[in-house]
Amino acid sequence: MFKKIIFSLIIILFAFNANAASDGNLVLEKNKPSEIKDCFENINRATFAFNQVLDGIIFKPVAGAYRVLPTPIKSGVSNSLDNLSNLVTIPNNIIQGDLRKAGINSGRFLINTTVGILGIIDIAELLGLPEYEKEDYGQSLAKLGVGPGCYLVLPVLGPSTVRDTAASFANIMGGDAWYNVTVKNDTQHFSDIDYYSSKLTAGVDFRAKNYDSIENLEKNSVDFYASVKSLYLQDRHQKILNSNGTIEAMNDSDWEEIENQ
């Protein structure tokens, strides 16, 4: 019942905003960082403070230890996580009508999962397949014309928007094959712990990649909350447009929302 309610809310959100789907300029305008309101700022700031405490206790120390691992190990972990995220990217390539990328990413997944030993080695890149770009259901809704709604800060997961938070439920409603074979279905080969471990590892990997950038941003920001919000919304805007422009507050291209890895 809960899943049906969430699904209905997503459909309503889509239907309410989908009239802008054919207007690329309006999609661009809707997702401009300056157009996204912080309707829940007090709650967001409280959640942000909670996340900072959690980061200091767990993620920062673990990420610091992770950083000293040999580069081949870290690269292998990142490659494997990217390979898993293909299971969300491919259906979103199809939703967005980009069948060419869907085909390429399907090929990447098959090659890297088999020859690349579960994605640890990016054989597809060595074979010359185009660079991998992640897509998620929030990006698909944005490209279909659904506005972002208000800015949100989620516990543990961090920055998001109303649209992207609603869209994330698609992952647990059948939109993420990795979730389906681990948490949703009882298989002999995978279990819940495999899914949640991959998500936790993705969070640590993200924190380690952006360790220095986050520390510098916090140190040099008059308002760290506002800086992170600006950075996230700029980055999200560029991902929706598939743009490679430089983000003002941070030049680290690894910055990405944890939830959609």
Short mmCIF file of C-alpha atoms in Angstrom, two decimals, residues 147-253:
data_model
loop_
_atom_site.label_atom_id
_atom_site.label_comp_id
_atom_site.label_asym_id
_atom_site.label_seq_id
_atom_site.Cartn_x
_atom_site.Cartn_y
_atom_site.Cartn_z
CA GLY A 147 10.20 20.94 -11.81
CA PRO A 148 12.59 20.35 -8.88
CA GLY A 149 10.33 21.70 -6.15
CA CYS A 150 12.00 22.92 -2.98
CA TYR A 151 15.54 22.14 -1.86
CA LEU A 152 15.80 19.40 0.77
CA VAL A 153 18.53 18.04 3.02
CA LEU A 154 17.95 14.39 3.84
CA PRO A 155 19.36 12.64 6.93
CA VAL A 156 22.58 10.79 6.02
CA LEU A 157 21.95 11.12 2.27
CA GLY A 158 22.40 14.89 2.18
CA PRO A 159 21.31 17.43 -0.47
CA SER A 160 18.30 16.73 -2.69
CA THR A 161 15.09 18.31 -3.98
CA VAL A 162 11.43 17.33 -3.65
CA ARG A 163 11.45 15.91 -7.18
CA ASP A 164 14.64 13.92 -6.76
CA THR A 165 13.55 12.57 -3.38
CA ALA A 166 10.24 11.38 -4.84
CA ALA A 167 12.02 9.94 -7.88
CA SER A 168 14.41 7.96 -5.69
CA PHE A 169 11.49 5.76 -4.62
CA ALA A 170 11.51 4.37 -8.18
CA ASN A 171 14.64 2.45 -7.17
CA ILE A 172 12.75 0.42 -4.57
CA MET A 173 9.66 0.02 -6.76
CA GLY A 174 11.41 -2.05 -9.40
CA GLY A 175 13.57 0.57 -11.06
CA ASP A 176 16.88 -0.70 -9.67
CA ALA A 177 17.71 -4.27 -10.69
CA TRP A 178 20.41 -4.45 -7.99
CA TYR A 179 17.82 -3.68 -5.31
CA ASN A 180 15.47 -6.22 -6.87
CA VAL A 181 17.88 -9.15 -6.65
CA THR A 182 19.23 -8.28 -3.20
CA VAL A 183 16.58 -6.73 -0.95
CA LYS A 184 13.33 -7.33 -2.80
CA ASN A 185 13.90 -10.96 -3.82
CA ASP A 186 15.37 -13.74 -1.72
CA THR A 187 18.02 -15.27 -3.99
CA GLN A 188 20.71 -17.80 -3.24
CA HIS A 189 23.50 -15.56 -4.45
CA PHE A 190 22.67 -12.11 -3.01
CA SER A 191 21.08 -10.70 0.16
CA ASP A 192 20.10 -7.41 1.77
CA ILE A 193 23.60 -6.92 3.15
CA ASP A 194 25.06 -6.87 -0.36
CA TYR A 195 22.85 -3.95 -1.37
CA TYR A 196 23.33 -1.88 1.77
CA SER A 197 27.06 -2.59 1.84
CA SER A 198 27.37 -1.29 -1.71
CA LYS A 199 25.52 1.90 -0.76
CA LEU A 200 27.69 2.42 2.31
CA THR A 201 30.83 1.80 0.28
CA ALA A 202 29.61 4.29 -2.32
CA GLY A 203 29.23 6.89 0.43
CA VAL A 204 32.76 6.27 1.72
CA ASP A 205 34.17 6.29 -1.82
CA PHE A 206 32.43 9.62 -2.52
CA ARG A 207 33.68 11.15 0.74
CA ALA A 208 37.24 9.99 0.06
CA LYS A 209 37.26 11.37 -3.49
CA ASN A 210 36.07 14.75 -2.25
CA TYR A 211 37.93 14.73 1.08
CA ASP A 212 40.17 17.76 0.47
CA SER A 213 37.56 19.66 -1.52
CA ILE A 214 34.98 19.36 1.27
CA GLU A 215 37.51 20.34 3.93
CA ASN A 216 38.59 23.40 1.92
CA LEU A 217 35.00 24.38 1.23
CA GLU A 218 34.12 24.22 4.93
CA LYS A 219 37.24 26.12 5.92
CA ASN A 220 36.73 28.93 3.39
CA SER A 221 32.93 29.28 3.60
CA VAL A 222 31.24 32.01 5.58
CA ASP A 223 28.11 29.83 5.53
CA PHE A 224 29.01 26.19 4.86
CA TYR A 225 25.34 25.20 4.51
CA ALA A 226 24.75 27.81 1.80
CA SER A 227 27.96 26.83 0.00
CA VAL A 228 27.02 23.14 -0.11
CA LYS A 229 23.51 24.00 -1.30
CA SER A 230 24.87 26.19 -4.09
CA LEU A 231 27.42 23.57 -5.09
CA TYR A 232 24.87 20.76 -5.14
CA LEU A 233 22.28 22.67 -7.15
CA GLN A 234 24.89 23.78 -9.71
CA ASP A 235 26.14 20.24 -10.06
CA ARG A 236 22.62 18.84 -10.36
CA HIS A 237 21.78 21.42 -13.01
CA GLN A 238 24.80 20.38 -15.05
CA LYS A 239 23.98 16.68 -14.73
CA ILE A 240 20.46 17.28 -16.01
CA LEU A 241 21.90 19.13 -19.01
CA ASN A 242 24.78 16.64 -19.42
CA SER A 243 27.12 19.60 -19.21
CA ASN A 244 30.81 19.44 -18.31
CA GLY A 245 31.17 23.02 -17.12
CA THR A 246 33.17 23.93 -14.02
CA ILE A 247 31.22 24.26 -10.79
CA GLU A 248 32.01 27.51 -9.00
CA ALA A 249 32.58 26.29 -5.45
CA MET A 250 34.48 23.11 -6.25
CA ASN A 251 36.38 21.86 -9.29
CA ASP A 252 36.36 18.22 -8.25
CA SER A 253 34.51 16.33 -10.98
#
